[in-house]
Amino acid sequence: MKLICSTIILSSFFNLALAQSLRRSLMPQSSFNYEIVGTPQISDVSRTVPAGYSITFTNRWTEDNHPYEYPSRAHWSDFVYASHSAGYQMWCSGCFASAGVESIAEEGQTGTLIEEIEDKQVLGTVLDQVLGLFIPRATDGRASSPRKDLCVDETHPYVSAISMIAPT
């Protein structure tokens, strides 16, 4: 259960982190459960033109700021990011996990989820997906960035992400 919760928290974090950027340029009058910090930037990119976003996940999970039962050999698995329409959910609170989400949560393996995402790309509910490399030691400031930008567009304005935090 801790693995699933960790991946859900991470996925929620990525959705919320990109929401502010996407909200004004792609999804007018949408509401998100997040706090705006700083001055929002309004994009001058047309909503009909796909936009690419570079993503960096920076680790802040350390023994200093999470001392209770912090594990030895703490690390993150590879990260999977997907841009999608409202017709796709990588995971759902209270729902059964797909085989791909379960594989990441339990073993840190991304292959099954990537295949599931590729199937959804064929159906049109997922626009793009990228892979970020694992973080072998969860020390403060360690980062992971995919080698290419994640594309979003007007019909695929949502971004979901998942990784396994381990050991838990």
Coordinates of N, CA and C in Angstrom, one line a residue:
M1 N 0.8 -1.2 0.0 CA 0.0 0.0 0.0 C 0.9 1.3 0.0
K2 N 2.0 1.3 0.7 CA 2.9 2.4 0.7 C 3.4 2.8 -0.7
L3 N 3.7 1.7 -1.5 CA 4.2 2.0 -2.8 C 3.1 2.7 -3.7
I4 N 1.9 2.2 -3.7 CA 0.8 2.8 -4.5 C 0.6 4.2 -4.0
C5 N 0.6 4.5 -2.7 CA 0.4 5.8 -2.2 C 1.5 6.8 -2.6
S6 N 2.8 6.3 -2.6 CA 3.9 7.1 -3.0 C 3.8 7.5 -4.4
T7 N 3.4 6.5 -5.3 CA 3.3 6.8 -6.7 C 2.1 7.8 -7.0
I8 N 1.1 7.6 -6.2 CA -0.1 8.5 -6.4 C 0.3 9.9 -6.0
I9 N 1.0 10.0 -4.9 CA 1.4 11.4 -4.4 C 2.3 12.0 -5.4
L10 N 3.2 11.3 -6.0 CA 4.1 11.8 -7.0 C 3.3 12.2 -8.2
S11 N 2.4 11.4 -8.7 CA 1.6 11.7 -9.8 C 0.8 13.0 -9.6
S12 N 0.2 13.1 -8.4 CA -0.6 14.3 -8.1 C 0.3 15.5 -8.1
F13 N 1.5 15.4 -7.6 CA 2.5 16.5 -7.5 C 2.7 17.0 -9.0
F14 N 3.0 16.1 -9.9 CA 3.3 16.5 -11.2 C 2.1 17.2 -11.9
N15 N 0.9 16.6 -11.7 CA -0.3 17.2 -12.2 C -0.5 18.6 -11.7
L16 N -0.3 18.8 -10.4 CA -0.5 20.1 -9.8 C 0.6 21.1 -10.2
A17 N 1.9 20.6 -10.4 CA 3.0 21.5 -10.7 C 2.8 22.1 -12.1
L18 N 2.2 21.3 -13.0 CA 2.0 21.8 -14.4 C 0.7 22.5 -14.6
A19 N -0.2 22.4 -13.6 CA -1.5 23.0 -13.8 C -1.5 24.5 -14.0
Q20 N -0.7 25.2 -13.2 CA -0.6 26.6 -13.3 C -0.2 27.0 -14.7
S21 N 0.8 26.4 -15.3 CA 1.3 26.7 -16.6 C 0.3 26.4 -17.7
L22 N -0.4 25.3 -17.6 CA -1.4 24.9 -18.6 C -2.7 25.6 -18.4
R23 N -3.0 26.0 -17.2 CA -4.4 26.6 -17.0 C -4.7 27.7 -17.9
R24 N -3.8 28.7 -17.9 CA -4.1 29.9 -18.7 C -4.0 29.7 -20.2
S25 N -3.0 28.9 -20.6 CA -2.8 28.8 -22.0 C -3.6 27.7 -22.7
L26 N -4.1 26.7 -21.9 CA -4.9 25.6 -22.6 C -6.2 25.4 -22.0
M27 N -6.5 25.7 -20.7 CA -7.7 25.3 -20.1 C -8.4 26.5 -19.3
P28 N -9.0 27.5 -20.0 CA -9.5 28.6 -19.3 C -10.6 28.2 -18.4
Q29 N -10.7 28.9 -17.2 CA -11.7 28.7 -16.2 C -11.7 27.3 -15.6
S30 N -10.6 26.6 -15.6 CA -10.5 25.3 -14.9 C -10.1 25.6 -13.4
S31 N -10.4 24.7 -12.5 CA -10.0 24.9 -11.2 C -9.1 23.7 -10.7
F32 N -8.1 24.1 -9.9 CA -7.1 23.1 -9.5 C -7.0 23.3 -8.0
N33 N -6.6 22.2 -7.3 CA -6.4 22.3 -5.9 C -4.9 22.5 -5.7
Y34 N -4.4 23.7 -5.8 CA -3.0 24.1 -5.6 C -2.9 25.5 -5.2
E35 N -1.8 25.9 -4.7 CA -1.5 27.3 -4.3 C -0.6 27.9 -5.4
I36 N -1.0 29.1 -5.8 CA -0.2 29.9 -6.8 C 0.9 30.6 -6.0
V37 N 2.2 30.4 -6.4 CA 3.3 31.0 -5.7 C 4.0 31.9 -6.8
G38 N 4.1 33.1 -6.5 CA 4.7 34.0 -7.5 C 3.7 34.6 -8.5
T39 N 4.2 35.2 -9.5 CA 3.3 35.8 -10.5 C 3.1 34.8 -11.7
P40 N 1.9 34.4 -12.0 CA 1.7 33.5 -13.1 C 2.1 34.2 -14.4
Q41 N 2.7 33.4 -15.3 CA 3.1 33.8 -16.6 C 2.0 33.5 -17.6
I42 N 1.6 34.4 -18.4 CA 0.6 34.1 -19.4 C 1.4 33.8 -20.7
S43 N 1.1 32.7 -21.3 CA 1.7 32.2 -22.5 C 1.2 33.0 -23.7
D44 N 2.1 33.3 -24.6 CA 1.6 33.9 -25.9 C 1.5 32.9 -27.0
V45 N 1.6 31.6 -26.6 CA 1.5 30.5 -27.6 C 0.0 30.3 -27.9
S46 N -0.4 30.2 -29.1 CA -1.8 29.9 -29.4 C -2.2 28.5 -28.8
R47 N -3.4 28.5 -28.4 CA -3.9 27.2 -27.8 C -4.1 26.1 -28.9
T48 N -4.0 26.5 -30.1 CA -4.2 25.5 -31.2 C -2.8 24.9 -31.6
V49 N -1.7 25.5 -31.1 CA -0.4 25.0 -31.4 C 0.1 24.1 -30.3
P50 N 0.6 22.9 -30.5 CA 1.1 22.1 -29.5 C 2.3 22.8 -28.8
A51 N 2.5 22.5 -27.5 CA 3.6 23.1 -26.8 C 4.4 22.0 -26.1
G52 N 5.7 22.2 -26.1 CA 6.6 21.2 -25.4 C 7.0 21.7 -24.1
Y53 N 7.0 20.9 -23.1 CA 7.4 21.3 -21.7 C 8.6 20.4 -21.3
S54 N 9.7 21.1 -20.8 CA 10.8 20.3 -20.3 C 10.4 20.0 -18.8
I55 N 10.7 18.9 -18.3 CA 10.4 18.4 -17.0 C 11.6 18.1 -16.2
T56 N 11.7 18.5 -15.0 CA 12.8 18.1 -14.1 C 12.1 17.8 -12.7
F57 N 12.4 16.6 -12.3 CA 12.0 16.2 -11.0 C 13.2 16.3 -10.1
T58 N 13.1 17.1 -9.0 CA 14.2 17.3 -8.1 C 13.8 16.7 -6.7
N59 N 14.6 15.8 -6.3 CA 14.4 15.1 -5.0 C 14.5 16.0 -3.8
R60 N 13.5 16.0 -3.0 CA 13.6 16.7 -1.7 C 13.3 15.7 -0.5
W61 N 13.2 14.4 -0.8 CA 12.9 13.4 0.1 C 14.2 12.9 0.7
T62 N 14.5 13.3 2.0 CA 15.7 13.0 2.6 C 15.5 12.6 4.0
E63 N 16.5 12.0 4.6 CA 16.4 11.6 6.0 C 16.3 12.9 6.9
D64 N 16.8 14.0 6.5 CA 16.7 15.2 7.3 C 15.3 15.8 7.4
N65 N 14.6 15.7 6.3 CA 13.2 16.3 6.3 C 12.1 15.2 6.4
H66 N 12.5 13.9 6.4 CA 11.5 12.9 6.6 C 12.2 11.8 7.5
P67 N 12.5 12.2 8.7 CA 13.3 11.3 9.5 C 12.6 10.0 10.0
Y68 N 11.3 10.0 10.1 CA 10.6 8.8 10.7 C 10.7 7.6 9.7
E69 N 11.4 6.6 10.1 CA 11.5 5.3 9.4 C 12.0 5.6 7.9
Y70 N 12.9 6.5 7.8 CA 13.6 6.8 6.5 C 14.4 5.5 6.2
P71 N 14.2 5.0 5.0 CA 14.9 3.7 4.6 C 16.4 3.9 4.2
S72 N 17.2 2.9 4.4 CA 18.5 2.9 3.8 C 18.4 2.6 2.4
R73 N 19.3 3.0 1.5 CA 19.3 2.8 0.1 C 18.1 3.4 -0.6
A74 N 17.6 4.6 -0.1 CA 16.5 5.3 -0.7 C 16.8 5.7 -2.2
H75 N 15.8 5.4 -3.1 CA 16.0 5.8 -4.5 C 14.7 5.9 -5.2
W76 N 14.7 6.4 -6.4 CA 13.5 6.5 -7.2 C 13.7 5.7 -8.5
S77 N 12.6 5.0 -8.9 CA 12.7 4.3 -10.2 C 12.6 5.3 -11.4
D78 N 12.7 4.7 -12.6 CA 12.4 5.6 -13.8 C 11.1 6.3 -13.6
F79 N 11.0 7.4 -14.2 CA 9.7 8.2 -14.2 C 9.0 8.1 -15.6
V80 N 7.7 7.9 -15.6 CA 6.9 7.9 -16.8 C 6.0 9.1 -16.7
Y81 N 6.0 9.9 -17.8 CA 5.2 11.1 -17.9 C 4.3 10.9 -19.2
A82 N 3.1 11.4 -19.1 CA 2.2 11.3 -20.2 C 1.3 12.5 -20.3
S83 N 1.1 13.1 -21.5 CA 0.1 14.2 -21.7 C -1.1 13.5 -22.3
H84 N -2.3 13.9 -21.8 CA -3.5 13.2 -22.2 C -4.7 14.1 -22.1
S85 N -5.8 13.6 -22.6 CA -7.1 14.2 -22.5 C -7.8 13.8 -21.2
A86 N -9.0 14.3 -21.0 CA -9.7 13.9 -19.8 C -10.2 12.5 -19.9
G87 N -10.1 11.9 -21.1 CA -10.5 10.5 -21.3 C -9.5 9.4 -20.8
Y88 N -8.4 9.9 -20.3 CA -7.4 8.9 -19.8 C -7.0 9.3 -18.4
Q89 N -6.9 8.2 -17.6 CA -6.3 8.4 -16.2 C -5.2 7.4 -16.0
M90 N -4.1 7.8 -15.6 CA -3.0 6.9 -15.3 C -3.3 6.1 -14.1
W91 N -3.9 6.7 -13.1 CA -4.4 6.0 -11.9 C -5.6 6.8 -11.4
C92 N -6.3 6.2 -10.5 CA -7.5 6.7 -9.9 C -7.6 6.4 -8.5
S93 N -7.7 7.3 -7.6 CA -7.9 7.1 -6.2 C -9.1 6.2 -5.9
G94 N -8.9 5.1 -5.2 CA -10.0 4.2 -4.9 C -10.3 3.2 -6.0
C95 N -9.6 3.3 -7.1 CA -9.8 2.3 -8.2 C -8.7 1.3 -8.2
F96 N -8.9 0.2 -8.9 CA -7.9 -0.8 -9.1 C -6.8 -0.2 -10.0
A97 N -5.5 -0.5 -9.7 CA -4.4 -0.1 -10.6 C -4.4 -1.0 -11.8
S98 N -3.9 -0.4 -12.9 CA -3.7 -1.1 -14.1 C -2.4 -2.0 -13.9
A99 N -2.2 -3.0 -14.8 CA -1.0 -3.8 -14.6 C 0.2 -3.0 -14.7
G100 N 0.2 -1.9 -15.5 CA 1.4 -1.1 -15.7 C 1.7 -0.3 -14.4
V101 N 0.7 0.3 -13.8 CA 0.8 1.1 -12.6 C 1.3 0.1 -11.5
E102 N 0.7 -1.1 -11.4 CA 1.1 -2.1 -10.4 C 2.6 -2.5 -10.6
S103 N 3.0 -2.6 -11.8 CA 4.4 -3.0 -12.1 C 5.4 -1.9 -11.6
I104 N 5.0 -0.7 -11.8 CA 5.9 0.4 -11.4 C 5.9 0.4 -9.8
A105 N 4.7 0.4 -9.3 CA 4.5 0.5 -7.8 C 5.3 -0.6 -7.1
E106 N 5.2 -1.8 -7.6 CA 5.8 -3.0 -6.9 C 7.2 -3.3 -7.3
E107 N 7.6 -3.0 -8.5 CA 8.9 -3.4 -9.0 C 9.8 -2.3 -9.6
G108 N 9.1 -1.1 -9.8 CA 9.8 -0.1 -10.5 C 10.0 -0.3 -12.0
Q109 N 9.3 -1.2 -12.6 CA 9.4 -1.6 -14.0 C 8.4 -0.7 -14.8
T110 N 8.8 -0.1 -15.9 CA 8.0 0.8 -16.7 C 7.4 0.2 -17.9
G111 N 7.9 -0.9 -18.4 CA 7.6 -1.4 -19.7 C 6.1 -1.7 -19.9
T112 N 5.4 -2.2 -19.0 CA 4.0 -2.5 -19.1 C 3.2 -1.2 -19.2
L113 N 3.5 -0.2 -18.4 CA 2.8 1.0 -18.4 C 3.0 1.7 -19.8
I114 N 4.2 1.7 -20.2 CA 4.5 2.3 -21.5 C 3.7 1.7 -22.6
E115 N 3.6 0.4 -22.6 CA 2.7 -0.3 -23.6 C 1.3 0.1 -23.5
E116 N 0.8 0.2 -22.2 CA -0.6 0.7 -22.0 C -0.8 2.1 -22.6
I117 N 0.2 3.0 -22.3 CA 0.1 4.4 -22.8 C 0.2 4.4 -24.4
E118 N 1.0 3.6 -25.0 CA 1.1 3.5 -26.4 C -0.3 3.1 -27.0
D119 N -0.9 2.1 -26.4 CA -2.3 1.7 -26.8 C -3.3 2.9 -26.7
K120 N -3.2 3.7 -25.7 CA -4.0 4.9 -25.6 C -3.7 6.0 -26.6
Q121 N -2.4 6.0 -27.0 CA -2.0 7.0 -28.1 C -2.7 6.6 -29.4
V122 N -2.8 5.3 -29.7 CA -3.5 4.9 -30.9 C -5.0 5.3 -30.8
L123 N -5.6 5.2 -29.6 CA -7.0 5.6 -29.5 C -7.2 7.1 -29.4
G124 N -6.1 7.9 -29.2 CA -6.2 9.3 -29.2 C -6.4 10.0 -27.9
T125 N -6.4 9.2 -26.8 CA -6.6 9.8 -25.5 C -5.3 10.3 -24.9
V126 N -4.1 9.7 -25.4 CA -2.8 10.1 -24.9 C -2.1 10.7 -26.1
L127 N -1.5 11.9 -25.9 CA -0.8 12.6 -27.0 C 0.7 12.1 -27.0
D128 N 1.3 12.2 -25.9 CA 2.8 12.0 -25.8 C 3.2 11.4 -24.5
Q129 N 4.3 10.7 -24.5 CA 4.9 10.1 -23.3 C 6.4 10.2 -23.4
V130 N 7.0 10.5 -22.2 CA 8.5 10.5 -22.1 C 8.9 9.8 -20.9
L131 N 10.2 9.3 -20.9 CA 10.7 8.6 -19.8 C 11.8 9.4 -19.1
G132 N 11.8 9.5 -17.8 CA 12.9 10.2 -17.1 C 13.7 9.1 -16.3
L133 N 15.0 9.2 -16.3 CA 15.8 8.2 -15.7 C 15.7 8.2 -14.2
F134 N 16.0 7.0 -13.6 CA 15.9 6.8 -12.2 C 16.9 7.7 -11.4
I135 N 16.7 7.8 -10.1 CA 17.6 8.5 -9.2 C 18.1 7.5 -8.3
P136 N 19.4 7.0 -8.5 CA 19.9 5.9 -7.7 C 20.1 6.2 -6.2
R137 N 20.4 7.4 -5.8 CA 20.5 7.7 -4.4 C 19.6 9.0 -4.2
A138 N 18.7 8.9 -3.3 CA 17.7 10.0 -3.0 C 18.3 11.0 -2.1
T139 N 19.4 11.7 -2.6 CA 20.0 12.8 -1.8 C 19.3 14.1 -2.2
D140 N 19.3 15.1 -1.3 CA 18.7 16.3 -1.6 C 19.3 17.0 -2.9
G141 N 18.4 17.4 -3.8 CA 18.8 18.1 -5.0 C 19.1 17.2 -6.2
R142 N 19.2 15.9 -6.0 CA 19.3 15.0 -7.1 C 18.2 15.1 -8.1
A143 N 18.4 15.1 -9.4 CA 17.3 15.4 -10.3 C 17.3 14.4 -11.4
S144 N 16.1 14.3 -12.1 CA 15.9 13.4 -13.2 C 15.1 14.3 -14.2
S145 N 15.6 14.3 -15.5 CA 14.9 15.0 -16.6 C 14.8 14.1 -17.8
P146 N 13.7 14.0 -18.4 CA 13.6 13.2 -19.7 C 14.5 13.9 -20.7
R147 N 14.9 13.2 -21.7 CA 15.8 13.7 -22.8 C 15.1 14.5 -23.8
K148 N 13.7 14.4 -23.8 CA 13.0 15.2 -24.8 C 11.8 15.9 -24.0
D149 N 11.3 16.9 -24.6 CA 10.1 17.7 -24.0 C 8.9 16.8 -24.2
L150 N 7.9 17.1 -23.3 CA 6.6 16.5 -23.3 C 5.7 17.4 -24.0
C151 N 5.0 16.9 -25.1 CA 4.1 17.7 -25.9 C 2.7 17.7 -25.3
V152 N 2.1 18.9 -25.2 CA 0.7 19.0 -24.9 C 0.0 19.9 -25.9
D153 N -1.3 19.7 -26.0 CA -2.1 20.6 -27.0 C -3.4 20.8 -26.4
E154 N -4.2 21.5 -27.1 CA -5.6 21.9 -26.6 C -6.4 20.8 -26.2
T155 N -6.3 19.7 -26.9 CA -7.2 18.5 -26.5 C -6.5 17.5 -25.6
H156 N -5.2 17.7 -25.3 CA -4.5 16.9 -24.4 C -3.7 17.7 -23.4
P157 N -4.5 18.5 -22.5 CA -3.8 19.5 -21.6 C -3.4 18.9 -20.3
Y158 N -3.7 17.7 -20.0 CA -3.3 17.1 -18.7 C -2.0 16.3 -18.8
V159 N -1.3 16.4 -17.6 CA 0.0 15.6 -17.5 C -0.1 14.8 -16.3
S160 N 0.3 13.5 -16.5 CA 0.4 12.6 -15.3 C 1.8 12.0 -15.3
A161 N 2.2 11.7 -14.1 CA 3.6 11.1 -14.0 C 3.5 10.0 -12.9
I162 N 4.5 9.1 -12.9 CA 4.6 8.1 -11.9 C 6.0 7.6 -11.8
S163 N 6.4 7.2 -10.6 CA 7.6 6.6 -10.3 C 7.5 5.8 -9.0
M164 N 8.4 4.9 -8.7 CA 8.4 4.2 -7.5 C 9.4 4.8 -6.6
I165 N 9.0 5.1 -5.4 CA 10.0 5.5 -4.4 C 10.3 4.3 -3.5
A166 N 11.6 4.0 -3.3 CA 12.0 2.8 -2.7 C 13.2 2.9 -1.8
P167 N 13.5 2.0 -1.0 CA 12.5 1.0 -0.5 C 11.5 1.7 0.4
T168 N 10.3 1.1 0.5 CA 9.3 1.6 1.4 C 8.8 0.6 2.3

